[in-house]
Coordinates of C-alpha atoms in Angstrom, one line a residue:
X259 CA 48.4 125.2 -13.3
X260 CA 51.7 125.0 -15.1
X261 CA 52.1 127.1 -18.3
X262 CA 52.2 125.1 -21.5
X263 CA 53.4 125.6 -25.0
X264 CA 53.5 123.5 -28.2
X265 CA 57.3 123.6 -28.3
X266 CA 59.9 124.6 -25.7
X267 CA 63.3 125.6 -27.0
X268 CA 66.2 125.5 -24.6
X269 CA 68.8 128.0 -25.7
X270 CA 68.5 131.2 -27.7
X271 CA 71.7 130.9 -29.7
X272 CA 72.2 130.3 -33.4
X273 CA 70.2 127.1 -33.4
X274 CA 67.5 128.2 -30.9
X275 CA 66.7 131.5 -32.6
X276 CA 66.8 129.9 -36.1
X277 CA 64.5 127.1 -34.9
X278 CA 62.1 129.5 -33.1
X279 CA 61.8 131.6 -36.2
X280 CA 61.0 128.6 -38.3
X281 CA 58.3 127.2 -36.0
X282 CA 56.5 130.5 -35.2
X283 CA 55.8 131.1 -38.9
X284 CA 52.7 129.0 -38.3
X285 CA 50.5 131.2 -36.2
X286 CA 48.7 128.3 -34.5
X287 CA 52.0 127.0 -33.0
X288 CA 53.1 128.4 -29.7
X289 CA 56.8 128.5 -28.8
X290 CA 58.7 129.3 -25.6
X291 CA 62.3 130.2 -26.1
X292 CA 64.4 130.0 -22.9
X293 CA 67.8 131.7 -22.6
X294 CA 70.0 131.6 -19.4
X295 CA 71.7 134.8 -20.4
X296 CA 70.4 138.3 -20.9
X297 CA 69.4 140.4 -23.9
X298 CA 72.0 141.2 -26.5
X299 CA 72.0 144.9 -25.6
X300 CA 75.7 145.2 -24.7
X301 CA 77.3 147.5 -27.2
X302 CA 80.4 145.4 -27.7
X303 CA 78.3 142.6 -29.0
X304 CA 77.5 144.6 -32.1
X305 CA 80.9 146.1 -32.9
X306 CA 82.9 143.4 -34.6
X307 CA 86.1 143.8 -32.6
X308 CA 84.0 143.6 -29.4
X309 CA 84.6 139.9 -29.2
X310 CA 87.7 140.9 -27.2
X311 CA 85.4 142.3 -24.5
X312 CA 82.7 139.6 -24.7
X313 CA 84.9 136.5 -24.4
X314 CA 85.6 135.9 -20.7
X315 CA 82.9 138.4 -19.7
X316 CA 80.2 136.9 -17.4
X317 CA 77.7 139.2 -19.1
X318 CA 78.1 137.3 -22.4
X319 CA 80.1 134.1 -21.7
X320 CA 79.7 131.0 -19.6
X321 CA 83.5 131.3 -18.9
X322 CA 84.0 127.5 -18.9
X323 CA 87.5 126.0 -18.7
X324 CA 88.8 122.6 -19.9
X325 CA 90.5 120.2 -17.6
X326 CA 94.3 120.3 -17.6
X327 CA 95.0 118.7 -21.0
X328 CA 97.9 116.2 -21.3
X329 CA 98.2 117.0 -25.0
X330 CA 98.6 120.7 -24.2
X331 CA 101.4 119.9 -21.7
X332 CA 99.2 120.2 -18.7
X333 CA 97.5 123.5 -19.7
X334 CA 93.8 124.3 -19.1
X335 CA 92.1 126.5 -21.6
X336 CA 89.4 129.1 -21.4
X337 CA 86.4 127.6 -23.3
X338 CA 84.1 130.4 -24.3
X339 CA 80.4 129.7 -24.9
X340 CA 77.8 132.4 -25.5
X341 CA 75.5 133.1 -22.5
X342 CA 73.3 135.8 -24.0
X343 CA 70.6 136.1 -26.6
X344 CA 72.2 135.1 -29.9
X345 CA 74.5 132.6 -28.0
X346 CA 77.9 132.1 -29.7
X347 CA 76.8 134.2 -32.7
X348 CA 77.0 137.2 -30.4
X349 CA 80.6 136.5 -29.4
X350 CA 82.1 134.4 -32.2
X351 CA 84.5 135.2 -35.1
X352 CA 81.6 135.9 -37.6
X353 CA 83.2 133.8 -40.3
X354 CA 80.5 132.5 -42.8
X355 CA 81.7 129.0 -43.6
X356 CA 79.8 125.8 -44.7
X357 CA 82.5 123.2 -44.7
X358 CA 83.3 120.7 -47.5
X359 CA 81.1 118.5 -49.7
X360 CA 82.7 115.4 -48.2
X361 CA 81.7 116.4 -44.7
X362 CA 78.1 116.0 -45.5
X363 CA 78.6 112.8 -47.5
X364 CA 79.9 111.3 -44.3
X365 CA 77.0 112.5 -42.3
X366 CA 74.6 110.9 -44.8
X367 CA 76.6 107.6 -44.6
X368 CA 76.7 107.4 -40.8
X369 CA 73.0 108.3 -40.5
X370 CA 71.8 106.2 -43.4
X371 CA 69.8 109.3 -44.5
X372 CA 70.7 110.8 -47.9
X373 CA 69.0 114.1 -47.0
X374 CA 72.2 115.1 -45.0
X375 CA 74.4 115.0 -48.1
X376 CA 75.8 118.2 -49.7
X377 CA 73.4 118.4 -52.6
X378 CA 70.5 118.1 -50.2
X379 CA 71.7 120.7 -47.6
X380 CA 73.0 123.2 -50.1
X381 CA 69.5 124.6 -50.7
X382 CA 69.2 125.1 -46.9
X383 CA 72.4 127.1 -46.9
X384 CA 71.2 129.2 -49.8
X385 CA 67.9 129.8 -48.1
X386 CA 69.6 131.1 -45.0
X387 CA 71.7 133.6 -46.8
X388 CA 71.4 137.2 -47.8
X389 CA 74.6 137.1 -49.9
X390 CA 76.4 140.3 -50.9
X391 CA 77.1 139.0 -54.4
X392 CA 73.6 138.1 -55.3
X393 CA 71.9 134.8 -55.9
X394 CA 73.5 132.2 -58.1
X395 CA 74.2 128.4 -58.2
X396 CA 75.9 128.6 -54.8
X397 CA 74.3 131.5 -53.0
X398 CA 71.0 133.0 -52.0
X399 CA 69.6 136.4 -51.2
X400 CA 66.8 137.6 -49.0
X401 CA 67.6 135.0 -46.3
X402 CA 68.0 135.9 -42.6
X403 CA 71.8 135.7 -42.4
X404 CA 73.7 138.6 -44.0
X405 CA 77.0 137.6 -45.6
X406 CA 79.4 140.3 -46.7
X407 CA 83.1 140.9 -47.6
X408 CA 85.2 142.4 -44.8
X409 CA 85.6 146.2 -44.9
X410 CA 89.4 146.2 -44.6
X411 CA 92.7 145.2 -46.2
X412 CA 96.2 144.9 -44.7
X413 CA 99.4 144.9 -46.6
X414 CA 100.9 142.1 -44.6
X415 CA 97.8 139.9 -45.2
X416 CA 98.0 140.5 -49.0
X417 CA 101.6 139.5 -48.8
X418 CA 100.8 136.2 -46.9
X419 CA 98.1 135.5 -49.5
X420 CA 100.7 135.9 -52.3
X421 CA 103.2 133.8 -50.4
X422 CA 100.7 131.0 -50.1
X423 CA 100.1 131.2 -53.8
X424 CA 103.8 131.0 -54.4
X425 CA 103.9 127.9 -52.2
X426 CA 101.3 126.2 -54.4
X427 CA 97.8 127.2 -53.1
X428 CA 95.3 128.6 -55.7
X429 CA 93.5 131.9 -55.0
X430 CA 90.0 131.3 -53.8
X431 CA 87.5 134.1 -53.5
X432 CA 84.6 131.8 -52.3
X433 CA 85.2 129.1 -49.6
X434 CA 81.5 128.0 -49.7
X435 CA 81.2 126.0 -52.9
X436 CA 82.0 122.6 -51.4
X437 CA 85.8 122.6 -52.0
X438 CA 87.7 125.0 -49.8
X439 CA 91.2 124.5 -51.2
X440 CA 93.0 127.8 -51.7
X441 CA 93.7 131.1 -50.1
X442 CA 91.5 134.3 -49.8
X443 CA 89.7 136.6 -47.5
X444 CA 87.0 135.2 -45.3
X445 CA 83.4 136.5 -45.8
X446 CA 81.6 137.3 -42.6
X447 CA 78.2 137.6 -40.9
X448 CA 78.2 141.4 -40.8
X449 CA 76.1 144.2 -42.2
X450 CA 77.6 147.6 -43.0
X451 CA 80.4 147.0 -40.5
X452 CA 78.2 145.7 -37.7
X453 CA 78.0 142.1 -36.3
X454 CA 75.1 140.2 -37.6
X455 CA 74.0 137.7 -34.9
X456 CA 71.1 135.3 -34.5
X457 CA 68.9 137.9 -32.9
X458 CA 69.2 140.2 -35.9
X459 CA 68.8 137.3 -38.3
X460 CA 65.5 136.4 -36.8
X461 CA 64.3 139.7 -35.6
X462 CA 60.9 139.5 -37.4
X463 CA 59.8 136.7 -35.1
X464 CA 60.0 138.8 -31.9
X465 CA 56.9 140.6 -33.0
X466 CA 54.9 137.4 -33.4
X467 CA 52.3 136.8 -30.7
X468 CA 52.9 133.0 -30.6
X469 CA 56.5 133.4 -29.4
X470 CA 57.3 133.9 -25.7
X471 CA 60.9 134.6 -24.7
X472 CA 62.4 134.1 -21.2
X473 CA 65.8 135.5 -20.5
X474 CA 67.8 135.0 -17.3
X475 CA 66.1 131.6 -17.0
X476 CA 68.1 128.4 -16.4
X477 CA 66.7 125.0 -17.2
X478 CA 67.5 122.7 -14.3
X479 CA 66.2 119.5 -15.8
X480 CA 63.7 118.0 -18.2
X481 CA 60.5 116.4 -17.0
X482 CA 59.2 113.0 -18.0
X483 CA 56.2 110.7 -17.9
X484 CA 57.8 107.3 -18.5
X485 CA 59.8 107.7 -21.7
X486 CA 58.1 110.8 -22.9
X487 CA 59.6 114.2 -22.3
X488 CA 56.8 116.4 -21.0
X489 CA 58.5 119.8 -20.4
X490 CA 61.2 121.5 -18.3
X491 CA 61.8 122.6 -14.8
X492 CA 63.2 126.1 -15.0
X493 CA 64.5 128.6 -12.5
X494 CA 64.0 132.3 -13.4
X495 CA 65.7 135.3 -12.1
X496 CA 68.7 133.4 -10.6
X497 CA 67.0 131.9 -7.6
X498 CA 63.8 130.5 -6.0
X499 CA 61.9 127.4 -6.8
X500 CA 61.9 125.7 -10.2
X501 CA 58.8 126.3 -12.3
X502 CA 57.6 123.4 -14.4
X503 CA 56.5 124.3 -18.0
X504 CA 54.7 121.8 -20.2
X505 CA 55.5 121.0 -23.8
X506 CA 52.4 119.8 -25.6
X507 CA 54.4 118.6 -28.6
X508 CA 58.2 118.6 -28.1
X509 CA 61.1 120.0 -26.1
X510 CA 64.0 121.0 -28.4
X511 CA 67.4 121.3 -26.9
X512 CA 69.5 124.0 -28.6
X513 CA 71.9 124.6 -25.7
X514 CA 75.0 123.7 -27.7
X515 CA 77.6 121.0 -27.7
X516 CA 78.5 121.7 -24.1
X517 CA 75.2 122.4 -22.4
X518 CA 72.9 120.0 -24.3
X519 CA 74.6 116.8 -23.2
X520 CA 75.0 118.1 -19.6
X521 CA 71.3 118.9 -19.4
X522 CA 70.5 115.4 -20.7
X523 CA 72.6 113.9 -17.9
X524 CA 71.1 116.1 -15.2
X525 CA 67.7 114.9 -16.4
X526 CA 68.6 111.2 -16.2
X527 CA 69.7 110.4 -19.8
X528 CA 73.2 109.2 -20.4
X529 CA 75.7 106.6 -19.2
X530 CA 74.2 104.7 -16.2
X531 CA 77.2 105.1 -13.9
X532 CA 77.3 108.8 -14.5
X533 CA 73.6 109.3 -13.9
X534 CA 73.8 107.3 -10.7
X535 CA 76.8 109.4 -9.5
X536 CA 74.6 112.5 -10.1
X537 CA 72.0 111.0 -7.8
X538 CA 69.2 111.6 -10.3
X539 CA 66.7 108.9 -11.5
X540 CA 67.8 107.1 -14.6
X541 CA 65.3 107.7 -17.4
X542 CA 67.2 106.2 -20.4
X543 CA 70.7 104.9 -20.8
X544 CA 72.4 106.3 -23.8
X545 CA 76.1 105.7 -23.6
X546 CA 77.0 108.3 -26.3
X547 CA 75.8 111.3 -24.3
X548 CA 78.7 113.7 -23.7
X549 CA 81.2 111.6 -25.7
X550 CA 82.6 112.2 -29.2
X551 CA 83.6 115.8 -28.4
X552 CA 85.5 117.3 -31.4
X553 CA 87.1 120.7 -31.7
X554 CA 89.5 122.6 -34.0
X555 CA 92.8 123.2 -32.1
X556 CA 94.5 126.2 -33.6
X557 CA 98.3 126.5 -33.5
X558 CA 99.2 130.2 -33.3
X559 CA 102.5 130.9 -34.9
X560 CA 103.6 134.6 -34.5
X561 CA 106.1 136.3 -36.8
X562 CA 107.7 139.7 -36.1
X563 CA 107.8 141.9 -39.2
X564 CA 109.4 145.2 -40.3
X565 CA 108.8 147.8 -43.1
X566 CA 105.0 147.7 -42.5
X567 CA 102.6 148.8 -39.8
X568 CA 100.2 146.5 -38.0
X569 CA 97.5 147.1 -35.4
X570 CA 100.1 146.2 -32.7
X571 CA 101.8 149.6 -33.1
X572 CA 98.9 151.5 -34.6
X573 CA 96.9 151.0 -31.4
X574 CA 99.9 151.7 -29.1
X575 CA 99.2 155.4 -28.8
X576 CA 96.2 157.5 -28.0
X577 CA 96.5 159.2 -31.4
X578 CA 96.4 155.8 -33.1
X579 CA 93.5 154.6 -31.1
X580 CA 91.6 157.8 -32.0
X581 CA 92.3 157.3 -35.7
X582 CA 91.0 153.7 -35.4
X583 CA 87.8 155.0 -33.6
X584 CA 87.2 157.7 -36.1
X585 CA 87.6 155.4 -39.1
X586 CA 84.9 153.1 -37.6
X587 CA 82.6 155.9 -36.6
X588 CA 82.8 157.6 -40.0
X589 CA 83.1 154.6 -42.4
X590 CA 82.4 151.4 -40.3
X591 CA 85.8 150.1 -41.5
X592 CA 89.3 149.6 -40.2
X593 CA 90.4 147.6 -37.2
X594 CA 87.2 148.0 -35.2
X595 CA 85.3 146.2 -38.1
X596 CA 87.7 143.3 -37.9
X597 CA 86.6 139.8 -37.4
X598 CA 89.2 137.9 -35.2
X599 CA 90.6 136.5 -38.4
X600 CA 90.6 138.1 -41.8
X601 CA 92.6 136.0 -44.3
X602 CA 91.9 132.3 -44.7
X603 CA 93.6 129.4 -46.4
X604 CA 92.8 125.7 -46.8
X605 CA 95.7 123.5 -47.5
X606 CA 97.1 120.0 -47.4
X607 CA 99.6 119.5 -44.6
X608 CA 101.5 116.9 -46.6
X609 CA 101.4 115.5 -50.1
X610 CA 99.5 112.4 -49.0
X611 CA 96.3 114.3 -48.3
X612 CA 93.8 114.2 -51.1
X613 CA 91.9 117.2 -50.0
X614 CA 92.5 120.2 -47.8
X615 CA 92.9 119.0 -44.2
X616 CA 94.2 122.2 -42.5
X617 CA 92.7 125.7 -42.2
X618 CA 94.6 129.0 -41.6
X619 CA 93.2 132.0 -39.8
X620 CA 95.6 134.8 -40.4
X621 CA 95.6 138.1 -38.5
X622 CA 97.7 141.3 -39.0
X623 CA 98.4 141.4 -35.2
X624 CA 99.6 139.4 -32.3
X625 CA 98.9 138.9 -28.6
X626 CA 99.5 136.3 -26.0
X627 CA 95.8 135.4 -25.7
X628 CA 92.3 136.9 -26.1
X629 CA 91.8 139.7 -23.6
X630 CA 95.6 140.4 -23.3
X631 CA 97.2 143.6 -24.8
X632 CA 98.6 143.5 -28.3
X633 CA 102.4 143.0 -28.5
X634 CA 104.5 146.2 -28.7
X635 CA 106.2 145.1 -32.0
X636 CA 104.7 144.8 -35.4
X637 CA 103.7 141.2 -36.2
X638 CA 101.2 138.8 -37.8
X639 CA 99.7 135.6 -36.5
X640 CA 99.2 132.6 -38.7
X641 CA 97.0 130.1 -36.8
X642 CA 96.6 126.7 -38.4
X643 CA 94.2 124.0 -37.3
X644 CA 93.6 120.3 -38.2
X645 CA 90.2 120.3 -39.9
X646 CA 89.4 116.6 -39.1
X647 CA 91.1 115.7 -35.9
X648 CA 91.2 112.0 -34.9
X649 CA 91.2 112.9 -31.2
X650 CA 87.9 112.5 -29.3
X651 CA 87.1 114.1 -26.0
X652 CA 84.1 114.4 -23.7
X653 CA 81.9 116.7 -21.7
X654 CA 80.0 115.6 -18.6
X655 CA 78.0 117.0 -15.7
X656 CA 79.9 117.1 -12.5
X657 CA 76.7 117.8 -10.5
X658 CA 73.0 117.8 -10.7
X659 CA 73.1 121.5 -10.0
X660 CA 72.7 123.6 -13.1
X661 CA 75.1 126.2 -11.7
X662 CA 78.0 123.7 -11.5
X663 CA 80.3 124.0 -14.5
X664 CA 80.7 120.9 -16.7
X665 CA 83.9 118.8 -17.0
X666 CA 85.3 119.5 -20.4
X667 CA 88.0 117.2 -21.6
X668 CA 88.8 117.8 -25.3
X669 CA 91.7 115.3 -25.3
X670 CA 93.6 117.4 -27.9
X671 CA 96.6 115.8 -29.7
X672 CA 95.9 112.4 -28.1
X673 CA 96.6 110.5 -31.3
X674 CA 99.7 110.0 -33.3
X675 CA 98.0 111.2 -36.4
X676 CA 97.0 114.5 -34.9
X677 CA 100.5 115.1 -33.6
X678 CA 101.9 114.3 -37.0
X679 CA 99.5 116.7 -38.7
X680 CA 100.4 119.4 -36.1
X681 CA 104.1 119.1 -36.8
X682 CA 103.5 119.1 -40.6
X683 CA 101.3 122.2 -40.3
X684 CA 104.0 124.1 -38.5
X685 CA 106.5 123.2 -41.2
X686 CA 104.0 124.2 -43.9
X687 CA 103.5 127.6 -42.2
X688 CA 107.3 128.1 -42.3
X689 CA 107.4 127.3 -46.0
X690 CA 104.7 129.9 -46.7
X691 CA 106.4 132.6 -44.6
X692 CA 109.7 131.8 -46.4
X693 CA 108.2 132.6 -49.8
X694 CA 109.4 135.6 -51.8
X695 CA 106.2 137.6 -51.3
X696 CA 107.0 138.1 -47.6
X697 CA 110.7 138.8 -48.0
X698 CA 110.4 142.6 -47.9
X699 CA 108.9 142.3 -44.4
X700 CA 111.8 140.2 -43.0
X701 CA 109.6 137.9 -41.0
X702 CA 111.2 136.4 -37.9
X703 CA 109.5 133.5 -36.0
X704 CA 108.7 134.7 -32.5
X705 CA 106.5 131.8 -31.5
X706 CA 107.1 128.8 -31.1
X707 CA 110.7 129.5 -32.3
X708 CA 112.7 128.5 -35.3
X709 CA 115.0 126.3 -33.3
X710 CA 112.3 123.6 -33.0
X711 CA 112.6 121.3 -36.0
X712 CA 112.1 117.6 -35.1
X713 CA 108.7 115.9 -35.1
X714 CA 108.9 115.5 -31.3
X715 CA 109.9 119.1 -30.7
X716 CA 107.1 120.4 -33.0
X717 CA 104.5 118.2 -31.5
X718 CA 105.4 119.4 -28.1
X719 CA 105.4 123.0 -29.4
X720 CA 101.9 122.4 -30.7
X721 CA 100.9 121.5 -27.2
X722 CA 102.4 124.8 -25.9
X723 CA 100.8 127.1 -28.4
X724 CA 97.6 125.3 -29.3
X725 CA 94.3 126.7 -28.2
X726 CA 90.6 126.2 -29.0
X727 CA 89.2 128.0 -32.0
X728 CA 85.7 127.6 -30.4
X729 CA 84.2 124.9 -32.5
X730 CA 83.0 122.1 -30.1
X731 CA 80.6 119.6 -31.8
X732 CA 79.5 116.0 -31.7
X733 CA 78.5 115.3 -28.1
X734 CA 74.9 114.2 -28.9
X735 CA 75.8 112.8 -32.3
X736 CA 73.3 111.4 -34.8
X737 CA 73.5 107.9 -36.2
X738 CA 71.8 104.8 -37.3
X739 CA 69.5 102.8 -35.1
X740 CA 72.2 100.1 -34.6
X741 CA 74.8 102.6 -33.5
X742 CA 74.9 102.2 -29.8
X743 CA 76.8 105.5 -29.3
X744 CA 74.3 107.6 -31.4
X745 CA 72.2 109.9 -29.2
X746 CA 69.8 111.1 -31.8
X747 CA 68.5 109.7 -35.1
X748 CA 68.7 111.4 -38.5
X749 CA 65.6 113.4 -37.6
X750 CA 67.4 114.6 -34.4
X751 CA 65.0 112.7 -32.1
X752 CA 66.6 111.4 -28.9
X753 CA 66.7 107.7 -29.1
X754 CA 64.1 105.9 -27.0
X755 CA 62.5 109.1 -25.8
X756 CA 59.3 110.7 -27.2
X757 CA 58.8 114.4 -27.4
X758 CA 62.5 115.4 -27.3
X759 CA 65.0 116.4 -30.0
X760 CA 68.5 118.0 -29.9
X761 CA 69.0 120.7 -32.5
X762 CA 72.5 122.2 -32.3
X763 CA 76.2 121.5 -33.2
X764 CA 76.2 118.6 -30.7
X765 CA 74.4 116.4 -33.3
X766 CA 77.2 116.5 -35.8
X767 CA 78.7 113.0 -36.1
X768 CA 82.0 114.6 -37.3
X769 CA 83.2 118.2 -37.3
X770 CA 82.8 120.2 -40.5
X771 CA 85.9 121.3 -42.4
X772 CA 85.7 124.9 -41.3
X773 CA 83.9 127.3 -38.9
X774 CA 80.7 125.9 -37.4
X775 CA 78.1 128.7 -37.1
X776 CA 76.6 128.4 -40.6
X777 CA 76.4 124.5 -40.4
X778 CA 74.5 125.0 -37.1
X779 CA 72.1 127.4 -38.9
X780 CA 71.5 124.7 -41.6
X781 CA 70.9 122.0 -39.0
X782 CA 68.2 124.2 -37.3
X783 CA 66.6 125.1 -40.6
X784 CA 66.4 121.4 -41.5
X785 CA 65.0 120.5 -38.1
X786 CA 62.3 123.2 -38.5
X787 CA 61.3 121.6 -41.8
X788 CA 61.2 118.1 -40.3
X789 CA 59.2 119.2 -37.2
X790 CA 56.7 121.0 -39.4
X791 CA 56.3 118.1 -41.7
X792 CA 55.7 115.7 -38.8
X793 CA 53.1 118.0 -37.4
X794 CA 51.2 118.3 -40.7
X795 CA 51.5 114.6 -41.6
X796 CA 48.2 112.7 -41.8
X797 CA 47.3 110.8 -38.6

């Protein structure tokens, strides 16, 4: 007889762990949480700078790649996705960011459901927090997700902040009040200098008898009786036959913006022609599955500096490395406590923007790409991304085999508007760097190069230096019933299918104006509330 549970959650990342914690609070509800990766017992997961050793590592990362992107001048990008308990929260940048008020107003508009607007979701954000500054109008305490200030300061970052103020940005010590405009240090999901991932945030649930966790288990497909999802076919331990597991109430996909749509396609839900090409039975045609992919493309400008020291040269000797290690060992501070980006800024790329439309991630170091050594010269990196790109991409299954990687086509810089914002953003960065506050450090543009000045040159340069900032969303987007490209409704139920919801960043109709981990937490908390309310409803 097949094992059965009330709910089966596919994916133990940010959304999956948050959702499992919500559902298992009711002792009479049984939950199976399935994760393709292993336990989060790799030490580099928990040391903040360890993202350098987790991204691209098969122990923690699916190691996907994009197609060769025309907008990136033919380049293919590494596309990290967490493959471990905690999912992307175990390898991400740890930045605690909600987005802007208007992001959620748009979600409410396109779904026809006012419960997705800012005023309605703010209590969920507050409920999720254990905020270092205490509870107030904007923040909560006692929640599962610890939010702290970073345990470091760098002279060059303070100078960039002051230069941004001189260029017209206000100082902003809290990016989570619905209007991000300004410059300040990011707050992070850390506790006492350690990464705070989804496993730590939900650790109380692992002692509950109504939760079962399977790691090293890959869901090959969903199972159906007619138009009802009845469970999953899962392969455990990397081989052998698939085992069918029954969901008495619902299957909840929390596999993320890449793997959730691909699993739907492998199971017969998606565009008819794609399902037929996979040679699996068509269960339900939903043309929006895998479409609407959005991501933040960061343009990494690098500036050499003098008269200051950065991690580039600090870490270039064994003595410097020892000092860095000792500082972290003794005080949990310094470079090893660093999130990938420390200083943030939200700005308008041109005077025609009525709200912040670009975000900066500024780092007191430079390197060619993640996993590569730091440069031998002192430098800082000012990465800038278009918060609301017009370009739309896709992700689709290339095979019915769960081991086959998906086809990821972000379609970066495919619109004239995105190319214009890219060029304007590079010019804005140059204006900030030219401000008096940075003059003592004699910044010299190393990448992409000061000789590039025209719109065409800068747009091409954006294609050369642009890379993902790891925020894919939107591939199973929610929408109204008359929206033929909506995959789920406002309650995150897959359209036309009973017993199946998607609960992760793929349901976002449009990308949030900032980093996406905390919005994913909010989505999962809201889903948990909706699922519980449906279970307890009369009849």
